[in-house]
Amino acid sequence: MRHLEGIRIVSFNHFLMGPVGIQFLADLGADVIAIEPVEGAFQRKWGGANRQVDGQTMLQLTGNRNKRSVALNLKSAEGLAIARKLVEGADVVAENYRPGVMAKLGLGFEDIRETNPRVIYASASGFGPDGPYVDRPGQDLIIQAMSGLATITGTREDGPRAVGVSAVDHHGASLFAAGILAALLRRERTGKGGRVDVSLLSAALDLQMESLVCYLNGPRNDDVAQPGRLAGWYFSAPYGIYSTRDGFIAISLGTLDALSDALDLPDEQRIPNAECYERRDEAVANIARALTARTTAEWSAIFTARGIWHSAVNDYSKLASDPQIVHNKSFVTVDGATETPVTLVAHPVRYDGEAPAVRLPPQKLGAQTAEVLAELGYGGEEIETLFRSGVVAGERVPERRDQPENLSA
């Protein structure tokens, strides 16, 4: 499954949004050459929970499969010369350095398109390529706070709260990949290259599209934090998460009338469905009290019989064995670059019923440096000199690139 076979992407990406966005295209068969400093990119040095697999961080494993790793010293003239050779033949050049850094290196959009007019130049940044915040550091938590996402995720009682994952990075990665694909399609139709810009700030606002459109039109609410058990400031009762006798249950769509019947609420606690927004605080309180009388499984059986949309609230310990997740093959275990098995989240899209394979697990630093240099026409002695002088790093002998064994059931 190689939808993008023949497309070469030179990726100067680090952290999360850039690597994950380009990984999506690598999954689809693009030849992605990931350029890293000779000491390794940020994702090799941090990864959450202080957890590593044979020295590989979780951040490295998250967004770097199906890519070839080349380690270059871009502070050296020789390293920059190699980078320029690579971008001259690239279909896509992708980067997420702070705005202006690539231009200072002579690797900006204007520089590259002089010799490669068909290039798609894709930049991911915190706030965009220009503007009053252009020099600020952009990072997921900072953007969650600035964009209002932390406010609408928090509660009226406890204040703002961050989403439990780097949601803006992940959504930004999807937009990054989508923008590049759109630009590639235009180039195929017109021959015209171009520039793609995606920012974390724009991604965070796009992630809140439903909430923001609701807020910006008509009377504006004074408080947009989550009210009590409800899942958002603009939702009606019963839409939210509630405690049961032994856990939690999410109640999605269903009328208050049907839910009141299922809960066997007394008449004085029944709120008419027509008043599900105006009297939502009262309705939620009545629902919450009733739900503590039974277990999650008992309520699930009752709600299923009555057509009330709901779900038990799973923790991570239950995900891997969830029947639908198993059926969808959402997690894939492969032999990693160190031969120790690693479990990854699979490519999220199916094409003709199949997901793309993991051709390369996340690679050791510079695993394909020698391989790529040879493709650029460097001879064996030249390559050895570049290694000895510290211009490049990694494997001196090209790595075998057998497809990793898929160990998933």
Coordinates of C-alpha atoms in Angstrom, one line a residue:
M1 CA 0.0 0.0 0.0
R2 CA 2.1 2.8 -1.3
H3 CA -0.2 5.7 -2.3
L4 CA 2.7 8.2 -2.1
E5 CA 5.4 6.1 -3.6
G6 CA 7.8 8.2 -5.6
I7 CA 7.2 11.3 -3.4
R8 CA 10.3 12.3 -1.5
I9 CA 9.9 14.4 1.7
V10 CA 12.9 16.0 3.4
S11 CA 11.8 16.6 7.0
F12 CA 13.5 19.0 9.4
N13 CA 11.0 18.3 12.2
H14 CA 11.2 17.7 15.9
F15 CA 9.0 17.6 19.0
L16 CA 5.5 16.2 18.1
M17 CA 3.3 18.0 15.6
G18 CA 5.8 18.0 12.7
P19 CA 7.0 14.4 13.1
V20 CA 3.5 12.9 13.5
G21 CA 2.1 14.9 10.5
I22 CA 5.0 13.7 8.3
Q23 CA 4.7 10.1 9.7
F24 CA 1.1 10.0 8.3
L25 CA 2.6 10.6 4.8
A26 CA 5.5 8.2 5.4
D27 CA 2.9 5.5 6.3
L28 CA 1.4 6.1 2.8
G29 CA 4.7 5.3 1.1
A30 CA 6.4 8.6 0.8
D31 CA 10.2 8.4 1.1
V32 CA 10.8 10.5 4.2
I33 CA 14.3 11.5 5.0
A34 CA 14.3 12.8 8.6
I35 CA 17.1 15.3 9.2
E36 CA 18.4 15.5 12.8
P37 CA 21.3 17.2 14.5
V38 CA 24.3 14.9 15.1
E39 CA 23.4 14.7 18.8
G40 CA 19.8 13.7 18.0
A41 CA 16.6 15.7 17.8
F42 CA 14.5 16.7 20.9
Q43 CA 12.2 13.7 20.6
R44 CA 15.1 11.3 21.3
K45 CA 15.7 13.0 24.7
W46 CA 12.3 13.3 26.2
G47 CA 9.2 11.2 26.0
G48 CA 6.9 11.1 29.1
A49 CA 6.8 9.1 32.3
N50 CA 10.6 8.7 32.1
R51 CA 9.9 5.6 30.0
Q52 CA 12.2 4.2 27.4
V53 CA 12.6 1.0 25.4
D54 CA 16.3 0.2 25.0
G55 CA 17.0 3.9 25.2
Q56 CA 14.2 4.9 22.8
T57 CA 11.9 7.5 24.3
M58 CA 8.1 7.4 23.9
L59 CA 8.2 10.6 21.9
Q60 CA 10.6 9.1 19.4
L61 CA 8.5 6.0 19.1
T62 CA 5.3 8.0 18.6
G63 CA 6.0 9.9 15.4
N64 CA 9.0 8.5 13.6
R65 CA 8.2 5.2 11.9
N66 CA 8.6 4.6 8.2
K67 CA 11.3 7.3 8.0
R68 CA 15.0 7.2 7.1
S69 CA 17.2 9.0 9.7
V70 CA 20.0 11.2 8.6
A71 CA 22.1 13.0 11.2
L72 CA 23.7 16.3 9.9
N73 CA 25.6 19.1 11.5
L74 CA 23.8 22.0 9.9
K75 CA 26.3 24.4 11.6
S76 CA 29.0 23.2 9.2
A77 CA 29.3 24.3 5.6
E78 CA 29.6 20.6 4.5
G79 CA 26.4 19.7 6.4
L80 CA 24.5 22.6 4.8
A81 CA 25.8 21.5 1.4
I82 CA 24.4 18.0 2.0
A83 CA 21.0 19.5 3.1
R84 CA 20.8 21.7 0.0
K85 CA 21.5 18.7 -2.3
L86 CA 18.6 16.9 -0.5
V87 CA 16.1 19.7 -0.8
E88 CA 17.0 20.3 -4.5
G89 CA 15.5 16.9 -5.4
A90 CA 12.6 16.9 -2.8
D91 CA 8.9 17.0 -3.6
V92 CA 8.2 18.3 -0.1
V93 CA 10.4 20.1 2.4
A94 CA 8.8 20.2 5.8
E95 CA 10.1 21.9 8.9
N96 CA 8.9 23.2 12.3
Y97 CA 11.8 25.4 13.5
R98 CA 10.9 28.8 14.8
P99 CA 10.0 31.2 11.9
G100 CA 13.1 32.5 10.3
V101 CA 15.6 29.8 11.3
M102 CA 15.5 27.9 8.0
A103 CA 15.9 31.1 6.0
K104 CA 19.0 32.0 8.1
L105 CA 20.4 28.6 7.0
G106 CA 19.7 29.3 3.4
L107 CA 16.9 26.6 3.5
G108 CA 13.9 28.9 3.5
F109 CA 11.1 28.7 0.9
E110 CA 12.5 31.4 -1.3
D111 CA 15.9 29.9 -1.3
I112 CA 14.7 26.4 -2.2
R113 CA 12.2 27.3 -4.9
E114 CA 15.0 29.1 -6.9
T115 CA 16.4 25.7 -7.8
N116 CA 13.3 23.6 -7.1
P117 CA 10.2 25.6 -8.3
R118 CA 7.9 22.6 -7.9
V119 CA 8.7 22.1 -4.2
I120 CA 6.0 22.0 -1.6
Y121 CA 7.4 23.9 1.4
A122 CA 5.5 23.1 4.6
S123 CA 6.1 24.9 7.8
A124 CA 4.6 24.1 11.2
S125 CA 4.9 26.7 13.9
G126 CA 3.4 27.9 17.2
F127 CA 1.6 31.0 16.0
G128 CA 2.2 31.3 12.3
P129 CA 5.0 32.6 10.1
D130 CA 4.5 36.3 11.2
G131 CA 2.6 38.5 13.6
P132 CA 3.1 39.8 17.1
Y133 CA 3.7 36.4 18.6
V134 CA 6.1 35.1 16.0
D135 CA 9.1 35.0 18.3
R136 CA 7.3 33.4 21.2
P137 CA 7.8 29.7 22.0
G138 CA 4.8 27.7 20.9
Q139 CA 4.0 24.5 22.8
D140 CA 0.9 22.4 23.3
L141 CA 0.1 23.4 26.9
I142 CA 0.8 27.1 26.2
I143 CA -1.6 27.0 23.2
Q144 CA -4.3 25.1 25.2
A145 CA -4.1 27.9 27.7
M146 CA -4.1 30.8 25.2
S147 CA -6.8 29.4 22.9
G148 CA -9.4 28.8 25.5
L149 CA -9.2 25.0 25.2
A150 CA -8.1 24.7 28.9
T151 CA -11.0 26.9 29.9
I152 CA -13.7 24.8 28.2
T153 CA -12.1 21.6 29.5
G154 CA -12.1 22.8 33.0
T155 CA -15.0 23.0 35.4
R156 CA -16.8 25.9 37.0
E157 CA -15.8 24.5 40.4
D158 CA -12.1 23.9 39.8
G159 CA -11.2 26.3 37.0
P160 CA -9.2 25.6 33.7
R161 CA -7.7 22.2 33.1
A162 CA -5.5 20.9 30.3
V163 CA -6.7 18.1 28.0
G164 CA -5.0 14.8 29.1
V165 CA -2.9 14.5 25.9
S166 CA -1.1 16.9 23.5
A167 CA -4.4 17.3 21.6
V168 CA -3.4 20.4 19.8
D169 CA -0.1 18.8 18.5
H170 CA -2.0 15.8 17.3
H171 CA -4.8 17.8 15.5
G172 CA -2.1 20.1 14.1
A173 CA -0.3 17.1 12.7
S174 CA -3.4 16.0 10.9
L175 CA -3.9 19.5 9.4
F176 CA -0.2 19.5 8.5
A177 CA -0.5 16.3 6.5
A178 CA -3.8 17.4 4.9
G179 CA -2.3 20.7 3.8
I180 CA 0.7 18.9 2.2
L181 CA -1.6 16.5 0.4
A182 CA -3.7 19.3 -0.9
A183 CA -0.6 21.1 -2.2
L184 CA 0.7 17.9 -3.8
L185 CA -2.7 17.4 -5.6
R186 CA -2.6 21.0 -6.9
R187 CA 1.0 20.5 -8.2
E188 CA -0.1 17.3 -10.0
R189 CA -2.8 19.3 -11.7
T190 CA -1.0 22.6 -12.4
G191 CA 2.7 21.9 -12.0
K192 CA 2.8 24.7 -9.4
G193 CA 4.6 24.2 -6.1
G194 CA 3.8 26.4 -3.1
R195 CA 3.9 26.9 0.6
V196 CA 1.8 25.4 3.4
D197 CA 1.7 26.9 6.9
V198 CA 0.0 25.3 9.9
S199 CA 0.2 26.7 13.4
L200 CA -0.6 25.2 16.8
L201 CA -2.8 28.2 17.5
S202 CA -4.9 27.8 14.4
A203 CA -5.1 24.0 15.1
A204 CA -6.4 24.7 18.7
L205 CA -9.1 27.0 17.4
D206 CA -10.1 24.6 14.7
L207 CA -10.4 21.9 17.3
Q208 CA -12.9 24.0 19.1
M209 CA -14.9 24.9 16.0
E210 CA -18.3 23.8 17.3
S211 CA -17.9 25.6 20.6
L212 CA -16.5 28.8 19.1
V213 CA -19.2 29.1 16.4
C214 CA -21.8 28.7 19.1
Y215 CA -20.2 31.3 21.3
L216 CA -19.5 33.9 18.6
N217 CA -23.1 34.0 17.3
G218 CA -26.0 35.3 19.3
P219 CA -25.8 36.2 23.0
R220 CA -22.5 35.4 24.6
N221 CA -22.3 33.3 27.7
D222 CA -20.5 34.7 30.7
D223 CA -18.9 31.4 31.6
V224 CA -17.8 28.7 29.1
A225 CA -16.3 26.2 31.6
Q226 CA -18.0 22.8 31.9
P227 CA -21.0 23.0 34.2
G228 CA -21.0 20.2 36.7
R229 CA -21.4 16.8 35.1
L230 CA -22.1 18.2 31.6
A231 CA -19.5 17.7 28.9
G232 CA -19.4 21.3 27.8
W233 CA -20.9 24.7 28.4
Y234 CA -23.2 24.6 25.3
F235 CA -24.6 21.2 25.8
S236 CA -28.1 20.3 27.1
A237 CA -28.8 17.7 29.8
P238 CA -28.1 14.8 30.0
Y239 CA -24.9 15.1 27.8
G240 CA -22.1 14.3 30.2
I241 CA -20.3 11.8 32.5
Y242 CA -21.8 10.5 35.7
S243 CA -20.8 8.4 38.7
T244 CA -22.4 5.0 39.1
R245 CA -22.2 2.6 42.1
D246 CA -18.9 1.2 40.8
G247 CA -17.5 3.5 38.2
F248 CA -18.5 6.1 35.6
I249 CA -20.9 6.2 32.6
A250 CA -21.2 8.7 29.8
I251 CA -24.7 9.5 28.6
S252 CA -24.7 10.9 25.1
L253 CA -27.9 11.3 23.1
G254 CA -31.4 10.5 24.4
T255 CA -34.3 12.5 25.5
L256 CA -34.8 13.5 29.1
D257 CA -38.2 11.8 29.0
A258 CA -36.7 8.5 28.0
L259 CA -33.9 8.8 30.5
S260 CA -36.3 9.7 33.3
D261 CA -38.3 6.6 32.5
A262 CA -35.1 4.5 32.5
L263 CA -34.0 5.9 35.8
D264 CA -37.5 5.6 37.2
L265 CA -37.4 9.2 38.5
P266 CA -40.4 10.4 40.5
D267 CA -42.6 13.0 38.8
E268 CA -41.3 15.9 40.8
Q269 CA -37.7 15.3 39.5
R270 CA -38.6 14.9 35.8
I271 CA -37.6 17.9 33.7
P272 CA -39.5 18.2 30.3
N273 CA -37.3 17.6 27.3
A274 CA -38.3 21.0 26.0
E275 CA -36.4 22.5 29.0
C276 CA -33.3 20.3 28.7
Y277 CA -31.0 23.4 28.3
E278 CA -32.7 26.0 30.4
R279 CA -33.1 23.7 33.4
R280 CA -30.0 21.5 32.8
D281 CA -28.4 22.1 36.2
E282 CA -31.5 20.8 37.9
A283 CA -31.8 17.9 35.5
V284 CA -28.2 16.9 35.9
A285 CA -28.5 16.8 39.7
N286 CA -31.5 14.5 39.6
I287 CA -29.8 12.2 37.0
A288 CA -26.6 12.1 39.1
R289 CA -28.4 11.1 42.3
A290 CA -30.3 8.3 40.5
L291 CA -27.3 6.8 38.8
T292 CA -25.4 5.9 42.0
A293 CA -28.1 3.3 42.8
R294 CA -26.8 0.7 40.2
T295 CA -23.5 -0.5 38.7
T296 CA -22.3 0.7 35.3
A297 CA -23.0 -2.7 33.8
E298 CA -26.6 -2.7 35.1
W299 CA -27.3 0.8 33.8
S300 CA -25.7 -0.2 30.4
A301 CA -28.1 -3.0 30.0
I302 CA -31.1 -0.8 30.9
F303 CA -30.0 2.0 28.5
T304 CA -29.2 -0.4 25.7
A305 CA -32.7 -1.8 25.9
R306 CA -34.2 1.7 25.8
G307 CA -32.0 3.1 23.0
I308 CA -30.2 5.6 25.1
W309 CA -26.7 6.3 23.8
H310 CA -24.1 5.7 26.4
S311 CA -20.7 4.1 27.3
A312 CA -18.8 2.9 30.2
V313 CA -15.8 5.1 30.9
N314 CA -12.8 3.0 30.2
D315 CA -9.3 3.5 31.6
Y316 CA -6.3 2.6 29.6
S317 CA -6.0 -0.8 31.2
K318 CA -9.2 -1.9 29.4
L319 CA -8.4 -0.5 25.9
A320 CA -6.2 -3.2 24.5
S321 CA -8.8 -5.8 25.1
D322 CA -11.8 -3.8 24.0
P323 CA -13.5 -6.0 21.3
Q324 CA -13.9 -3.2 18.7
I325 CA -10.3 -1.9 19.2
V326 CA -9.0 -5.5 18.8
H327 CA -11.2 -5.9 15.7
N328 CA -9.9 -2.6 14.2
K329 CA -6.3 -3.6 14.9
S330 CA -5.8 -0.1 16.4
F331 CA -2.5 -1.1 18.1
V332 CA 0.3 -2.8 16.2
T333 CA 3.3 -4.5 17.7
V334 CA 6.5 -4.8 15.6
D335 CA 10.1 -5.5 16.1
G336 CA 11.7 -2.2 17.0
A337 CA 15.0 -0.8 15.7
T338 CA 16.8 -2.5 18.7
E339 CA 14.9 -5.8 18.0
T340 CA 12.9 -5.4 21.2
P341 CA 9.1 -5.4 20.3
V342 CA 7.4 -2.0 20.5
T343 CA 3.6 -1.4 20.4
L344 CA 2.5 1.6 18.3
V345 CA -0.8 3.2 17.5
A346 CA -1.7 2.1 14.0
H347 CA -2.3 4.4 11.0
P348 CA -5.9 5.6 11.6
V349 CA -7.3 5.3 8.1
R350 CA -8.1 2.2 6.1
Y351 CA -7.6 2.0 2.3
D352 CA -9.6 -0.7 0.5
G353 CA -10.0 -2.3 4.0
E354 CA -6.4 -2.3 4.9
A355 CA -4.1 -0.1 6.9
P356 CA -0.5 0.8 5.7
A357 CA 2.2 -1.4 7.1
V358 CA 5.0 -0.4 9.4
R359 CA 7.9 -0.7 6.9
L360 CA 10.5 0.8 9.2
P361 CA 10.1 1.1 13.0
P362 CA 11.4 4.4 14.4
Q363 CA 15.1 4.3 13.5
K364 CA 18.3 4.7 15.4
L365 CA 19.9 8.1 15.0
G366 CA 21.5 8.4 11.6
A367 CA 20.6 4.8 10.6
Q368 CA 20.4 5.7 6.9
T369 CA 23.0 8.5 6.8
A370 CA 25.5 6.5 4.7
E371 CA 22.7 5.1 2.5
V372 CA 21.4 8.6 1.7
L373 CA 24.8 10.1 1.1
A374 CA 25.6 7.3 -1.4
E375 CA 22.3 8.1 -3.2
L376 CA 23.4 11.7 -3.4
G377 CA 26.6 10.5 -5.2
Y378 CA 29.1 10.7 -2.4
G379 CA 31.8 8.1 -2.6
G380 CA 33.0 5.8 0.1
E381 CA 36.0 7.8 1.1
E382 CA 34.0 11.1 1.1
I383 CA 31.4 9.5 3.3
E384 CA 34.1 8.2 5.8
T385 CA 35.6 11.7 5.9
L386 CA 32.3 13.3 6.7
F387 CA 31.8 10.8 9.5
R388 CA 35.3 11.4 10.9
S389 CA 34.9 15.2 10.8
G390 CA 31.6 15.2 12.6
V391 CA 29.6 16.6 9.7
V392 CA 27.4 13.6 9.8
A393 CA 26.6 10.9 12.4
G394 CA 25.0 7.5 12.5
E395 CA 25.6 4.2 10.8
R396 CA 28.7 4.1 8.6
V397 CA 27.4 1.0 6.9
P398 CA 23.8 1.2 5.3
E399 CA 21.2 -0.5 7.5
R400 CA 19.3 -3.5 6.3
R401 CA 15.8 -2.2 5.7
D402 CA 13.7 -5.4 6.0
Q403 CA 10.1 -4.7 6.9
P404 CA 9.8 -5.3 10.6
E405 CA 7.9 -8.4 11.7
N406 CA 4.4 -7.6 12.7
L407 CA 3.9 -9.3 16.0
S408 CA 0.3 -8.3 16.6
A409 CA -2.4 -11.0 16.6

